[in-house]
């Protein structure tokens, strides 16, 4: 998953997707990155951590990083949180796998962008978590179908 700084949206999605994949017994590598290096080296935003923990997720240590050229070759599926992130990944080059919008898997989504909770309060982080969780089952179904 890719967002701006890799401390909120993509980091939260990494935790949620990895948790759901593990519960389904799927052996997949789940990772996240940002298109900006501004937050590189920083931990996940404390509000994101709190939101995930309140929802019952185990939150492993996280260190934000910028997406690398090698990510385009090493991952079968890259999920962008917004159209801007999608374009940012495309500027790096052509992915070997697929580059899709995260919310394209959310049934009934009214927008393809996952709103940035960083400027908001805890309710914005909870809403981001709901958005991420809503798309997760279809993402995993897509991955399972692709592996067949």
mmCIF file of C-alpha atoms in Angstrom, residues 15-134:
data_model
loop_
_atom_site.group_PDB
_atom_site.id
_atom_site.type_symbol
_atom_site.label_atom_id
_atom_site.label_comp_id
_atom_site.label_asym_id
_atom_site.label_seq_id
_atom_site.Cartn_x
_atom_site.Cartn_y
_atom_site.Cartn_z
ATOM 1 C CA UNK A 15 -1.786 -3.893 9.682
ATOM 2 C CA UNK A 16 -5.391 -4.616 8.660
ATOM 3 C CA UNK A 17 -4.517 -6.540 5.496
ATOM 4 C CA UNK A 18 -1.773 -8.571 7.175
ATOM 5 C CA UNK A 19 -4.123 -9.459 10.037
ATOM 6 C CA UNK A 20 -6.933 -10.526 7.705
ATOM 7 C CA UNK A 21 -4.560 -12.531 5.484
ATOM 8 C CA UNK A 22 -3.148 -14.355 8.498
ATOM 9 C CA UNK A 23 -6.651 -15.218 9.738
ATOM 10 C CA UNK A 24 -7.439 -16.687 6.304
ATOM 11 C CA UNK A 25 -4.189 -18.634 6.268
ATOM 12 C CA UNK A 26 -2.879 -16.725 3.247
ATOM 13 C CA UNK A 27 0.900 -16.680 2.977
ATOM 14 C CA UNK A 28 1.464 -13.251 1.444
ATOM 15 C CA UNK A 29 3.934 -10.448 2.043
ATOM 16 C CA UNK A 30 2.219 -7.231 3.071
ATOM 17 C CA UNK A 31 4.192 -3.985 3.153
ATOM 18 C CA UNK A 32 3.598 -0.261 2.853
ATOM 19 C CA UNK A 33 5.469 2.857 1.803
ATOM 20 C CA UNK A 34 5.015 6.549 1.106
ATOM 21 C CA UNK A 35 5.661 8.589 -2.000
ATOM 22 C CA UNK A 36 7.377 11.245 0.132
ATOM 23 C CA UNK A 37 10.554 10.831 2.157
ATOM 24 C CA UNK A 38 9.454 13.509 4.653
ATOM 25 C CA UNK A 39 8.323 10.985 7.295
ATOM 26 C CA UNK A 40 10.923 8.295 6.471
ATOM 27 C CA UNK A 41 12.288 6.763 9.652
ATOM 28 C CA UNK A 42 9.348 7.879 11.786
ATOM 29 C CA UNK A 43 6.944 5.534 13.586
ATOM 30 C CA UNK A 44 3.278 5.213 12.715
ATOM 31 C CA UNK A 45 1.234 8.227 13.838
ATOM 32 C CA UNK A 46 0.177 7.693 17.461
ATOM 33 C CA UNK A 47 -3.466 8.298 16.532
ATOM 34 C CA UNK A 48 -3.313 5.526 13.927
ATOM 35 C CA UNK A 49 -1.763 3.183 16.493
ATOM 36 C CA UNK A 50 -4.429 4.061 19.051
ATOM 37 C CA UNK A 51 -7.245 3.561 16.539
ATOM 38 C CA UNK A 52 -5.928 0.165 15.478
ATOM 39 C CA UNK A 53 -5.410 -0.991 19.073
ATOM 40 C CA UNK A 54 -8.893 0.188 20.085
ATOM 41 C CA UNK A 55 -10.249 -1.968 17.235
ATOM 42 C CA UNK A 56 -8.367 -5.002 18.544
ATOM 43 C CA UNK A 57 -5.410 -5.134 16.175
ATOM 44 C CA UNK A 58 -1.902 -6.042 17.245
ATOM 45 C CA UNK A 59 0.288 -3.212 16.004
ATOM 46 C CA UNK A 60 3.876 -4.247 15.326
ATOM 47 C CA UNK A 61 6.676 -1.671 15.308
ATOM 48 C CA UNK A 62 6.555 0.382 12.113
ATOM 49 C CA UNK A 63 9.177 2.566 10.484
ATOM 50 C CA UNK A 64 7.957 4.790 7.668
ATOM 51 C CA UNK A 65 9.800 4.512 4.383
ATOM 52 C CA UNK A 66 9.659 5.932 0.893
ATOM 53 C CA UNK A 67 8.694 3.636 -1.953
ATOM 54 C CA UNK A 68 11.706 2.286 -3.846
ATOM 55 C CA UNK A 69 12.188 1.422 -7.493
ATOM 56 C CA UNK A 70 12.722 -2.191 -6.404
ATOM 57 C CA UNK A 71 9.201 -2.266 -4.906
ATOM 58 C CA UNK A 72 7.816 -1.946 -8.421
ATOM 59 C CA UNK A 73 9.523 -5.198 -9.362
ATOM 60 C CA UNK A 74 9.130 -7.087 -6.082
ATOM 61 C CA UNK A 75 5.383 -6.804 -5.486
ATOM 62 C CA UNK A 76 2.608 -8.396 -7.531
ATOM 63 C CA UNK A 77 0.070 -5.834 -6.369
ATOM 64 C CA UNK A 78 0.554 -2.216 -5.312
ATOM 65 C CA UNK A 79 -2.456 -0.392 -3.891
ATOM 66 C CA UNK A 80 -2.546 3.414 -3.979
ATOM 67 C CA UNK A 81 -4.570 5.331 -1.406
ATOM 68 C CA UNK A 82 -5.343 8.277 -3.742
ATOM 69 C CA UNK A 83 -5.050 9.218 -7.382
ATOM 70 C CA UNK A 84 -2.047 11.379 -6.454
ATOM 71 C CA UNK A 85 -0.314 8.371 -4.914
ATOM 72 C CA UNK A 86 -1.187 6.322 -8.008
ATOM 73 C CA UNK A 87 0.471 8.944 -10.213
ATOM 74 C CA UNK A 88 3.454 9.136 -7.833
ATOM 75 C CA UNK A 89 4.054 5.410 -8.196
ATOM 76 C CA UNK A 90 3.693 5.634 -11.991
ATOM 77 C CA UNK A 91 6.357 8.356 -12.096
ATOM 78 C CA UNK A 92 8.819 5.822 -10.656
ATOM 79 C CA UNK A 93 8.245 3.493 -13.585
ATOM 80 C CA UNK A 94 6.126 0.616 -14.772
ATOM 81 C CA UNK A 95 5.289 -1.901 -12.039
ATOM 82 C CA UNK A 96 5.944 -5.554 -12.871
ATOM 83 C CA UNK A 97 2.624 -6.399 -11.224
ATOM 84 C CA UNK A 98 -0.586 -4.441 -10.925
ATOM 85 C CA UNK A 99 -1.072 -0.915 -9.624
ATOM 86 C CA UNK A 100 -4.643 -0.363 -8.452
ATOM 87 C CA UNK A 101 -6.589 1.971 -6.205
ATOM 88 C CA UNK A 102 -7.212 0.610 -2.696
ATOM 89 C CA UNK A 103 -10.845 1.721 -2.663
ATOM 90 C CA UNK A 104 -11.561 0.145 -6.035
ATOM 91 C CA UNK A 105 -12.184 -2.967 -3.913
ATOM 92 C CA UNK A 106 -14.658 -1.278 -1.554
ATOM 93 C CA UNK A 107 -18.251 -2.194 -2.391
ATOM 94 C CA UNK A 108 -20.285 0.970 -2.894
ATOM 95 C CA UNK A 109 -17.342 3.367 -2.597
ATOM 96 C CA UNK A 110 -18.355 6.885 -3.588
ATOM 97 C CA UNK A 111 -14.744 7.951 -4.155
ATOM 98 C CA UNK A 112 -11.551 6.091 -4.981
ATOM 99 C CA UNK A 113 -9.464 8.239 -2.627
ATOM 100 C CA UNK A 114 -8.922 7.233 1.006
ATOM 101 C CA UNK A 115 -9.140 10.582 2.859
ATOM 102 C CA UNK A 116 -6.068 11.653 4.820
ATOM 103 C CA UNK A 117 -6.832 11.625 8.563
ATOM 104 C CA UNK A 118 -3.574 13.367 9.512
ATOM 105 C CA UNK A 119 -5.083 16.863 9.707
ATOM 106 C CA UNK A 120 -8.147 15.669 11.604
ATOM 107 C CA UNK A 121 -8.966 14.168 14.961
ATOM 108 C CA UNK A 122 -9.560 10.627 16.226
ATOM 109 C CA UNK A 123 -12.886 10.399 14.396
ATOM 110 C CA UNK A 124 -11.021 10.857 11.110
ATOM 111 C CA UNK A 125 -8.680 7.994 11.986
ATOM 112 C CA UNK A 126 -11.644 5.781 12.890
ATOM 113 C CA UNK A 127 -13.247 6.637 9.555
ATOM 114 C CA UNK A 128 -10.014 5.767 7.741
ATOM 115 C CA UNK A 129 -9.954 2.419 9.518
ATOM 116 C CA UNK A 130 -13.565 1.720 8.458
ATOM 117 C CA UNK A 131 -12.674 2.577 4.866
ATOM 118 C CA UNK A 132 -9.616 0.315 4.922
ATOM 119 C CA UNK A 133 -11.554 -2.537 6.516
ATOM 120 C CA UNK A 134 -14.389 -2.219 3.983
#
